[in-house]
XYZ file of C-alpha atoms in Angstrom:
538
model
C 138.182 80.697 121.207
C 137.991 77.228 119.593
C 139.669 73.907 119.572
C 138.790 71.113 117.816
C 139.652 67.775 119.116
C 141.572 65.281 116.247
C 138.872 62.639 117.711
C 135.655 63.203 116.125
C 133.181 63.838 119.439
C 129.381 64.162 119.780
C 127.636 66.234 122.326
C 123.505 66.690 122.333
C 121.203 69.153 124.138
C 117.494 68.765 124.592
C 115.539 72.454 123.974
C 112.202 72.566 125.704
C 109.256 74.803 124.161
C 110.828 75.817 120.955
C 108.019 75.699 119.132
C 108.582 78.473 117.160
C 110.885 76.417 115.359
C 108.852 74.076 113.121
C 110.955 72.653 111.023
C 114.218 70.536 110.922
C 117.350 72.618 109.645
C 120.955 71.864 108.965
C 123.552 73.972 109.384
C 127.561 73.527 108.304
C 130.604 75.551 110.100
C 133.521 75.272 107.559
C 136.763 76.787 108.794
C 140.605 76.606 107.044
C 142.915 78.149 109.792
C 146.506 77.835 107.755
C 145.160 75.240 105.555
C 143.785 72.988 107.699
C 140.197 72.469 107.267
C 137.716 71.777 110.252
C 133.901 70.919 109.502
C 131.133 70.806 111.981
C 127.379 69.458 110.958
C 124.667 70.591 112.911
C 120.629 69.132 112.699
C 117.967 70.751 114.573
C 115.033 68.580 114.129
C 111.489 68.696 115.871
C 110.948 66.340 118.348
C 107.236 67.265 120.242
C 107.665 70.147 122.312
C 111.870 69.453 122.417
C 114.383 69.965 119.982
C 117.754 67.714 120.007
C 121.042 69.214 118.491
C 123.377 66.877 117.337
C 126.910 67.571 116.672
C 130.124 65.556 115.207
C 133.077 67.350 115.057
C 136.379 66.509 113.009
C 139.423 68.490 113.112
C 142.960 68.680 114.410
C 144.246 70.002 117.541
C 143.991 73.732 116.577
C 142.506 76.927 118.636
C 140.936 79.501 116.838
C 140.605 83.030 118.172
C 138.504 86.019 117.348
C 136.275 83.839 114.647
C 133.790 85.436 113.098
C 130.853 83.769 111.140
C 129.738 85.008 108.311
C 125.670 83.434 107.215
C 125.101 82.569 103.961
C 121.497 80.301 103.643
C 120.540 78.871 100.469
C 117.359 77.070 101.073
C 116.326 73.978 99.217
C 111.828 73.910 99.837
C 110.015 71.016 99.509
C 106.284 70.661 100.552
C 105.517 67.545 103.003
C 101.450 67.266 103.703
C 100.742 66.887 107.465
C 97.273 65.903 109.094
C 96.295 68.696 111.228
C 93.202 69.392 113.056
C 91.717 71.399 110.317
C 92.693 68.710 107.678
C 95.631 67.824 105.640
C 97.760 71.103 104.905
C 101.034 71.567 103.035
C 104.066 72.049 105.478
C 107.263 72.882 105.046
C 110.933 70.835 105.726
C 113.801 72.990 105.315
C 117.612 71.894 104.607
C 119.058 75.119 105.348
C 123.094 75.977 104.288
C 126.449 76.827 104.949
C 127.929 78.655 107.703
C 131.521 80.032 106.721
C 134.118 80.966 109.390
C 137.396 82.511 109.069
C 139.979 83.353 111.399
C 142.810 86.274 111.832
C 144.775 85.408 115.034
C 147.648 82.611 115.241
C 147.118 79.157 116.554
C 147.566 78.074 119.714
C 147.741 74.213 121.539
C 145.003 73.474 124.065
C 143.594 70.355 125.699
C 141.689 68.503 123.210
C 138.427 68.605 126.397
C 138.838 72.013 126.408
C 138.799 72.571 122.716
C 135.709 70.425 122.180
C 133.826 71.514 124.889
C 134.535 75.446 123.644
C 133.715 74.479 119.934
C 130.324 73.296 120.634
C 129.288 75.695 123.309
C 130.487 78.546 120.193
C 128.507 76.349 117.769
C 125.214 75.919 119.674
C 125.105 79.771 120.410
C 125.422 80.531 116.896
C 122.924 78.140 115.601
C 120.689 79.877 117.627
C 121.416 83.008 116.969
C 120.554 81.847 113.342
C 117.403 79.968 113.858
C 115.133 82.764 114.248
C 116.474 83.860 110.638
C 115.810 80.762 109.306
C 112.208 81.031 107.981
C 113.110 84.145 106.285
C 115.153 82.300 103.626
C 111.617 80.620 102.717
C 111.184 84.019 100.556
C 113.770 85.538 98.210
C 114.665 88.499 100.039
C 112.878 91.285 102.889
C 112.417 91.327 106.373
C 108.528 91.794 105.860
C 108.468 95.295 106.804
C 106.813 98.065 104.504
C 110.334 99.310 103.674
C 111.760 96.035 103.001
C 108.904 93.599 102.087
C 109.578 89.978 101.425
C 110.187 89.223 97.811
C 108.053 86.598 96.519
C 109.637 85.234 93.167
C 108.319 81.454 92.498
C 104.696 79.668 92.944
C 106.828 77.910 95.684
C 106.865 81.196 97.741
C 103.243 81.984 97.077
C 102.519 78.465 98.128
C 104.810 78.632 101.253
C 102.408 81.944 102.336
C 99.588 80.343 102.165
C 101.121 77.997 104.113
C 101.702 80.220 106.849
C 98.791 82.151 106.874
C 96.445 79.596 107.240
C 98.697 77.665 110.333
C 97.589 81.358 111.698
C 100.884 82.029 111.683
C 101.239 85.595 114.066
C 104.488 85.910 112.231
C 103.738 86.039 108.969
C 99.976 86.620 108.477
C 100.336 90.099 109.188
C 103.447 91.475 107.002
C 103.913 92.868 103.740
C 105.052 91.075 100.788
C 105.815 91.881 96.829
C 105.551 89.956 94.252
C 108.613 90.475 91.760
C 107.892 87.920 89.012
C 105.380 86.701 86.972
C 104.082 83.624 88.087
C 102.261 80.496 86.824
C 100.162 77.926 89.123
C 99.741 74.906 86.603
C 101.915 73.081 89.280
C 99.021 73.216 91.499
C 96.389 71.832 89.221
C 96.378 68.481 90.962
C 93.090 67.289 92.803
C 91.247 70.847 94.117
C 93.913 72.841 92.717
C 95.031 75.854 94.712
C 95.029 76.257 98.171
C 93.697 80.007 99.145
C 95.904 82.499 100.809
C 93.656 82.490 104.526
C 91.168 80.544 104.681
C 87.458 80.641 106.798
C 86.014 77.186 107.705
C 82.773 76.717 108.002
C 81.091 77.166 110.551
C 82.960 79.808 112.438
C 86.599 79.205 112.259
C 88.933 81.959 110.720
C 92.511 82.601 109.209
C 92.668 85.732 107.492
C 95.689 87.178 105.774
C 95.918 90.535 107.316
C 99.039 91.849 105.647
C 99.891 93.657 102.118
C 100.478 91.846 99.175
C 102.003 93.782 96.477
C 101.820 92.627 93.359
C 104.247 94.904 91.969
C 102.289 95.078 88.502
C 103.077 91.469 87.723
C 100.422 88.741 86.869
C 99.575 84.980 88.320
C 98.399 82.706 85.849
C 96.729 79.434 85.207
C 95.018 80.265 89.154
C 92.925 76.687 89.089
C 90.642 75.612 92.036
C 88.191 72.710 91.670
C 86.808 72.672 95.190
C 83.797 69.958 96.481
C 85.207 70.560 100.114
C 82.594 71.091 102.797
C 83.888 72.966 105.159
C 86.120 75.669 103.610
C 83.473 78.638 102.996
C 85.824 81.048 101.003
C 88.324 80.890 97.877
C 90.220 82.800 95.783
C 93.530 83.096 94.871
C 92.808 84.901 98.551
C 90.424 83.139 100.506
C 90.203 85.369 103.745
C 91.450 88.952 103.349
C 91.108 91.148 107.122
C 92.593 94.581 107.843
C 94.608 93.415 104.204
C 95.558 95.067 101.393
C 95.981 93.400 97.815
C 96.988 95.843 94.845
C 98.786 96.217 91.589
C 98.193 92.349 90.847
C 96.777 90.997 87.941
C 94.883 86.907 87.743
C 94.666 86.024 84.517
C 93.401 82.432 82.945
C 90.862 81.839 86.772
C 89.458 78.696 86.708
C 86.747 78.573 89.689
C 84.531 75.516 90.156
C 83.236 75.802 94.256
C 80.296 73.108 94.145
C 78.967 71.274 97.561
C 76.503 71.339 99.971
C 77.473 74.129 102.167
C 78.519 77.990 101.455
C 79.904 78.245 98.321
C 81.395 81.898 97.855
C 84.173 82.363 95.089
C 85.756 85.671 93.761
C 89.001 85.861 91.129
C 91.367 87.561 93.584
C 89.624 87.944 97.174
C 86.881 85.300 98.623
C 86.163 87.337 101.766
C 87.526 91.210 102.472
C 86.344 92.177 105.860
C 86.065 95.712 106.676
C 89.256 98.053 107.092
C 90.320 95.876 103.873
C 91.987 97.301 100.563
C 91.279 95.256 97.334
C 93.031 98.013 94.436
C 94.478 97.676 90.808
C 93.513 94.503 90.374
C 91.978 92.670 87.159
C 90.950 89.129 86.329
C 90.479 86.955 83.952
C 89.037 83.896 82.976
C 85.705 82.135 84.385
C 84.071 81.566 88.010
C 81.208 79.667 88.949
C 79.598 78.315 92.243
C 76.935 75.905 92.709
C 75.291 74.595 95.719
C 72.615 71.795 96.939
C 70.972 74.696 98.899
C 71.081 77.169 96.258
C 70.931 80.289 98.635
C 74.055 79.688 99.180
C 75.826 79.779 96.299
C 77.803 83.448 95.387
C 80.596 84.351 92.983
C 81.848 87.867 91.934
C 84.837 88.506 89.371
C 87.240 90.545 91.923
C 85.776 89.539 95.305
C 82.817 87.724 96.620
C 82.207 89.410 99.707
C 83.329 93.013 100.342
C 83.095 94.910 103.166
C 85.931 97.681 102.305
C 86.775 99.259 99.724
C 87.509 97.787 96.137
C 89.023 100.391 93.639
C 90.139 100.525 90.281
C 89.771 96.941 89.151
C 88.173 95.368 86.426
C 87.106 91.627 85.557
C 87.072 90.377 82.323
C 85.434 86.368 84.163
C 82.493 85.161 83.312
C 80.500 84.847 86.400
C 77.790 82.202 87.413
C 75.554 81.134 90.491
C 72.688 79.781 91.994
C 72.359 82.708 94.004
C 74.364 85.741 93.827
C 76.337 86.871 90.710
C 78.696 90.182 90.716
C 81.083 91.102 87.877
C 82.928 92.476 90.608
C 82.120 91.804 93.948
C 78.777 89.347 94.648
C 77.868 91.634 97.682
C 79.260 94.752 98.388
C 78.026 94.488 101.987
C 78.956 98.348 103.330
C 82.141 98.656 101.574
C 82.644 100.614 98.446
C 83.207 99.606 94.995
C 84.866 102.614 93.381
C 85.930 103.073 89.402
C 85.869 99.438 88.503
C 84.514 97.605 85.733
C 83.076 94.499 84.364
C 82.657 93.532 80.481
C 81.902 89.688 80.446
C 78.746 88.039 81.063
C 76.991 87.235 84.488
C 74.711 85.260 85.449
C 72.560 83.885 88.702
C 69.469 81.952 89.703
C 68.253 85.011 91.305
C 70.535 88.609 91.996
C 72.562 89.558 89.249
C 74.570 92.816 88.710
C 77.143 93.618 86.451
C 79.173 95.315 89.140
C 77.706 94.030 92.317
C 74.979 91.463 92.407
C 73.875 92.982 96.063
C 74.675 96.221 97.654
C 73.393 96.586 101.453
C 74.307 98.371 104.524
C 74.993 101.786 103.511
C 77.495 100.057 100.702
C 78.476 102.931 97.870
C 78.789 101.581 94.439
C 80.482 104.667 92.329
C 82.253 105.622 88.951
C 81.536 102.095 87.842
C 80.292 100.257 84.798
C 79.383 97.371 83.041
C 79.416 96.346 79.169
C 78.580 92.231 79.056
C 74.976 91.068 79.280
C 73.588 90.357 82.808
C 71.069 87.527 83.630
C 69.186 86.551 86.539
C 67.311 83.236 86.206
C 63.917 84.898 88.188
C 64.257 88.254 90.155
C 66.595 91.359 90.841
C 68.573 91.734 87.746
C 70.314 95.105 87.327
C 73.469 96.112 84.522
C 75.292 97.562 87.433
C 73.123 96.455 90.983
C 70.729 93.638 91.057
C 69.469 94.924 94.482
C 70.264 97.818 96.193
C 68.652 98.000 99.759
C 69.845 99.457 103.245
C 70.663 103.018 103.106
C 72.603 102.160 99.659
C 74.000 104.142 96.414
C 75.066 103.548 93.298
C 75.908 107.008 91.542
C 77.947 107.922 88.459
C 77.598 104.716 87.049
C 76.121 102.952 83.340
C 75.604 99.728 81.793
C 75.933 99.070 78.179
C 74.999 95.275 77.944
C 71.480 93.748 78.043
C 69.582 93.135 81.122
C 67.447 90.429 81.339
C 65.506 88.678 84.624
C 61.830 87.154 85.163
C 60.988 90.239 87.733
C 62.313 93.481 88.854
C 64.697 94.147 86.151
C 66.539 97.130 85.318
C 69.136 98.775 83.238
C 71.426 100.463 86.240
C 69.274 98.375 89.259
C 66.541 95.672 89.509
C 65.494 96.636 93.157
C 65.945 99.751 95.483
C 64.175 99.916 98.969
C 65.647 103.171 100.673
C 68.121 103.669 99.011
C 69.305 105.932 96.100
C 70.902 106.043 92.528
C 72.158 109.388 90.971
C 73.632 110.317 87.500
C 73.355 107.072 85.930
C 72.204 105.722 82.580
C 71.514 102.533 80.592
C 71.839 102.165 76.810
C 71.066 98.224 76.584
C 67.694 96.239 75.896
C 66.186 95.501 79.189
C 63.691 92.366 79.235
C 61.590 90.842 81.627
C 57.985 89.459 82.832
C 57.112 92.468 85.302
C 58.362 95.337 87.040
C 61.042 96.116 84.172
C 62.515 99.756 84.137
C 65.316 101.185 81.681
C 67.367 102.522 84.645
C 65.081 101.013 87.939
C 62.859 97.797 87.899
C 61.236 98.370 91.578
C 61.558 101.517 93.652
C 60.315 101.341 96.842
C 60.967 102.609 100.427
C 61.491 106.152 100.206
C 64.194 105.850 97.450
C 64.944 108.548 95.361
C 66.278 108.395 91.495
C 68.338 111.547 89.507
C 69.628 112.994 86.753
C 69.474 109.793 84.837
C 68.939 108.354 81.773
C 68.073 105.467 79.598
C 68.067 105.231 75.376
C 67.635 101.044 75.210
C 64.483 99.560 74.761
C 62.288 98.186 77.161
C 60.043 94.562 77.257
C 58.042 93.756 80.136
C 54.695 91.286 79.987
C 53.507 93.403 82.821
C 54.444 96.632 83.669
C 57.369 99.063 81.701
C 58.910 102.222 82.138
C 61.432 104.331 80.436
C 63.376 104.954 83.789
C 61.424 102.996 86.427
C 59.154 99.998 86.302
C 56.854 100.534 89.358
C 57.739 103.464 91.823
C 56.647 102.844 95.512
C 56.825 105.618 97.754
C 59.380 106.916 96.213
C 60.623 110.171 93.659
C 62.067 110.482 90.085
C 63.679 113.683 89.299
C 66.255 115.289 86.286
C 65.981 111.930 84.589
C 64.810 111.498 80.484
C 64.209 108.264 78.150
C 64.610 108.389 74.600
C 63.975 104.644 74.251
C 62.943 103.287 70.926
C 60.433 101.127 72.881
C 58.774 100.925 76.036
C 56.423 98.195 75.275
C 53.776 95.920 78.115
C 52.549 93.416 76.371
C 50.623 91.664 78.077
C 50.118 93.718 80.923
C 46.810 94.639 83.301
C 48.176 97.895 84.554
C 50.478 99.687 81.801
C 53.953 101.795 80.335
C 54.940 104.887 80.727
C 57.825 106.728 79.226
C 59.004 107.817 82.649
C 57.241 105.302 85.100
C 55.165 102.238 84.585
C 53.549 102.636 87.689
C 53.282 105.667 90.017
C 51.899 104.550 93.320
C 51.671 105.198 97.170
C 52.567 108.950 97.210
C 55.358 108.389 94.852
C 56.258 111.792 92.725
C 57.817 112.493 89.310
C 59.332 115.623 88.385
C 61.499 117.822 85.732
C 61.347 114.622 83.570
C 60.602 113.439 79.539
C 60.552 110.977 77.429
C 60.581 111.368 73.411
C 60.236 106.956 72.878
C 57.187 105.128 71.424
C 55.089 103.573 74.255
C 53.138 100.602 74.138
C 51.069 98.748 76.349
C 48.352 95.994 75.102
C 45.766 93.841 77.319
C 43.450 91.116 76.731
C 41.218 93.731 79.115
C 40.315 97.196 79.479
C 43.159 97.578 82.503
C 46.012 98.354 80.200
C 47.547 101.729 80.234
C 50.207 103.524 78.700
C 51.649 107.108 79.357
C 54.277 109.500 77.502
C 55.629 110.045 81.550
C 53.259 108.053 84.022
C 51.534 104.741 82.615
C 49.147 104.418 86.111
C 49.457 107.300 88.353
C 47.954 105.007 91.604
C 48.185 108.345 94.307
């Protein structure tokens, strides 16, 4: 029941620890029993650990029974920056809607202290009844669940995620979303342009997103990030990305400029993907590049920059540049797997370069994956697919079509491999270099193992060439070929070979051939040059 006093009357009520509540809402109860109209504005606004509801009440002297409320919230966002301990973040204000009541019995006179006192008491328990709705209205539909996701439809949305999932917001950070509009970010071009989706602070802090993000085949555009900061370690249009899944989304138009002094790691859709992570169907497009005072610390790859699960069927169209570690895909792949993705624009590093991953460790699997632009690594490990592959690693079922090119161990599929292996691959671009330059393998070392692979570009070394593998350490070639035009040392004290420059340390080569011109000159008598094995050292 509810009467409403002709007076207008104010009540307020102080609610302790209601933090879940983080922003100020107002609510309106509209009612027209028989024509006459009663209104009642409610504010809920944050005040430190309370909350104060203030009501005013107009009306006549009218009782309403069996009312039933009926929630209609039409949310008006805007973004308010707020110093926090981690720096300044965007938060939200809301200004939340109407409230509509109707009524179906008669009216009946009561005391007007009776009538206000009921009202409110009604009034309060709805509004709270509503308030842990509220935040909902921030997206365009969904409850967050996989059956019912939250709808994201406007940059607003996206923004408001972030938002959440970097507060480390236990609500939010961990439910699924879909994306069901296209969406462009040249609204958020202003100083370091976007603000990743979780975020890890250097040293050791973390706020990962851990839900799913659908994105429902659209695309994001115009994803801009200029970003000097020194503490935030990560970015992407997903900085932090743990026990997540991001699919069917598309980034075109990436513009990625992470410079500093600390850890600078960039990738086009996920900075960091920590293991038990899902990065699939994605492409980008655009350019990424890092850059760092301590240049071992600088890493960018065209899908993710660090990946320890699994990153399948996406491609990147970015050009990709660092001091250190350059991946058309993924920088590292470090024990995750990169499975039937792609890369086709140029990369390029001050030291590992790959056109799929520019380092592949810890038992990481690199498979049914290629690259077509050229790769370049400013001195060592330059590989069209790999630059080093190390750890109980493979890369299998994979080929470059671009032109390799490094200072030393350079190849067409790998630069490096210490224990490790690389199966039914092949390389048809030029592959260039000062020493240890291979048309599939630069260096193989460690008990590694090459097969059934192939190479037909040619190959330049100053140093030591091979059709398949620069300088084999320990290690076996088997079931591979070279039909290179070229295999060519040219200044080299040791030598070329079709198959392997060098063969050394109880390394084997079997069931192999070449049908290339070899070519190895020497301002001594050290030079040497082989149709399979230039220097067979065992």
């Amino acid at each position: 029941m509810v009467k409403l006093n002709s007076k207008t009357g104010s009540a307020r009520w102080n609610f302790a620890a209601a933090q879940r509540y983080a922003q100020p809402s107002v609510a309106k109860i509209e009612a027209n029993p028989n024509g006459t109209r009663v209104v009642a504005n409610l504010c809920v606004c944050p005040n430190e650990m309370a909350y104060t509801i203030r009501q005013n009440v107009r009306a006549n002297n009218i009782r309403l029974n069996n009312v039933r409320a009926n929630l209609r919230v039409r949310p008006n966002v805007h973004i308010v920056p707020q110093k926090t301990s981690m720096g300044t973040m965007k938060t939200p204000c809301f200004e939340m809607a109407t409230l509509a009541a109707d009524h179906t019995k008669k009216l009946k006179k009561l005391k007007p202290h009776q009538s206000v006192l009921k009202f409110l008491t009604y009034s309060v328990i709805l509004l709270l009844m509503l308030l842990p709705f509220k935040t909902s209205a921030q997206f365009s539909g969904g409850t967050g669940t996989e059956s019912n996701p939250y709808i994201i439809t406007t940059p607003a949305e996206l923004a408001q995620l972030a938002t959440y999932v970097n507060a480390g917001n236990a609500t939010y950070n961990d439910k699924h979303y879909k994306l069901n509009n296209d969406l462009s970010l040249s609204d958020y071009h202003a100083g370091e342009g976007w603000t990743p989706i979780g975020l890890r602070y250097f040293p050791d802090t973390n706020m990962p997103f851990k839900g799913v993000f659908d994105g429902n085949g659209k695309k994001i555009t115009e994803l801009y990030m200029n970003n000097t900061s020194t503490d935030i370690t990560y970015v992407g249009l997903f900085g932090n990305v743990e026990n997540g899944t991001v699919k069917n989304l598309g980034v075109e138009n990436v513009s990625i400029t992470f410079t500093g002094d600390q850890n600078r790691y960039a990738g086009g859709i996920v900075g960091l993907s920590l293991a038990n992570s899902n990065i699939t169907n994605c492409y980008t497009t655009g350019y990424i590049e890092t850059s760092s005072s301590s240049t071992t610390n600088s890493r960018a790859g065209g899908i993710v920059c660090f990946n320890e699960g699994t990153v399948s069927n996406c491609y990147s169209t970015c050009s990709v540049s660092a001091d250190d570690i350059a991946g058309g895909v993924a920088a590292i792949n470090g024990g995750g797997s990169i499975l039937n993705s792609h890369s086709t624009c140029a990369i390029n590093s001050g030291s590992f370069a790959g056109g799929v991953a520019g380092y592949n460790q810890s038992d990481g699997i690199v498979s049914y994956s290629y690259s077509t632009g050229s790769v370049t690594s400013g001195s060592w490990y330059a590989g069209g697919v790999v630059g080093i592959l190390i750890q109980n690693s493979s890369v299998s079922h994979c080929y470059s079509t671009g032109s390799v090119n490094g200072t030393s161990e350079v190849g067409g599929v790998v630069g490096r491999c210490d224990n490790s292996s690389i199966s039914h691959c092949y390389s048809t671009g030029s592959v260039n270099g000062i020493n240890y330059v291979g048309g599939v393998i630069g260096f193989l070392n460690q008990n590694s193992f090459v097969s059934h692979c192939y190479a037909t570009g040619s190959v330049n070394s100053s140093d030591v060439a091979g059709g398949i593998v620069g300088w084999s350490e320990s290690s076996s070639v088997s079931n591979c070929y070279s039909t290179a035009i070229e295999i060519r040392a040219q200044m080299g004290d040791v030598g070329a070979g079709g198959i392997v420059g060098v063969n050394n340390n109880n390394s084997s080569v079997s069931n192999c051939y070449s049908i290339g011109y070899v070519y190895s000159v020497a301002p001594n008598s050290t030079s040497r040059a082989g149709g399979i094995v230039g220097s067979n050292q065992n």
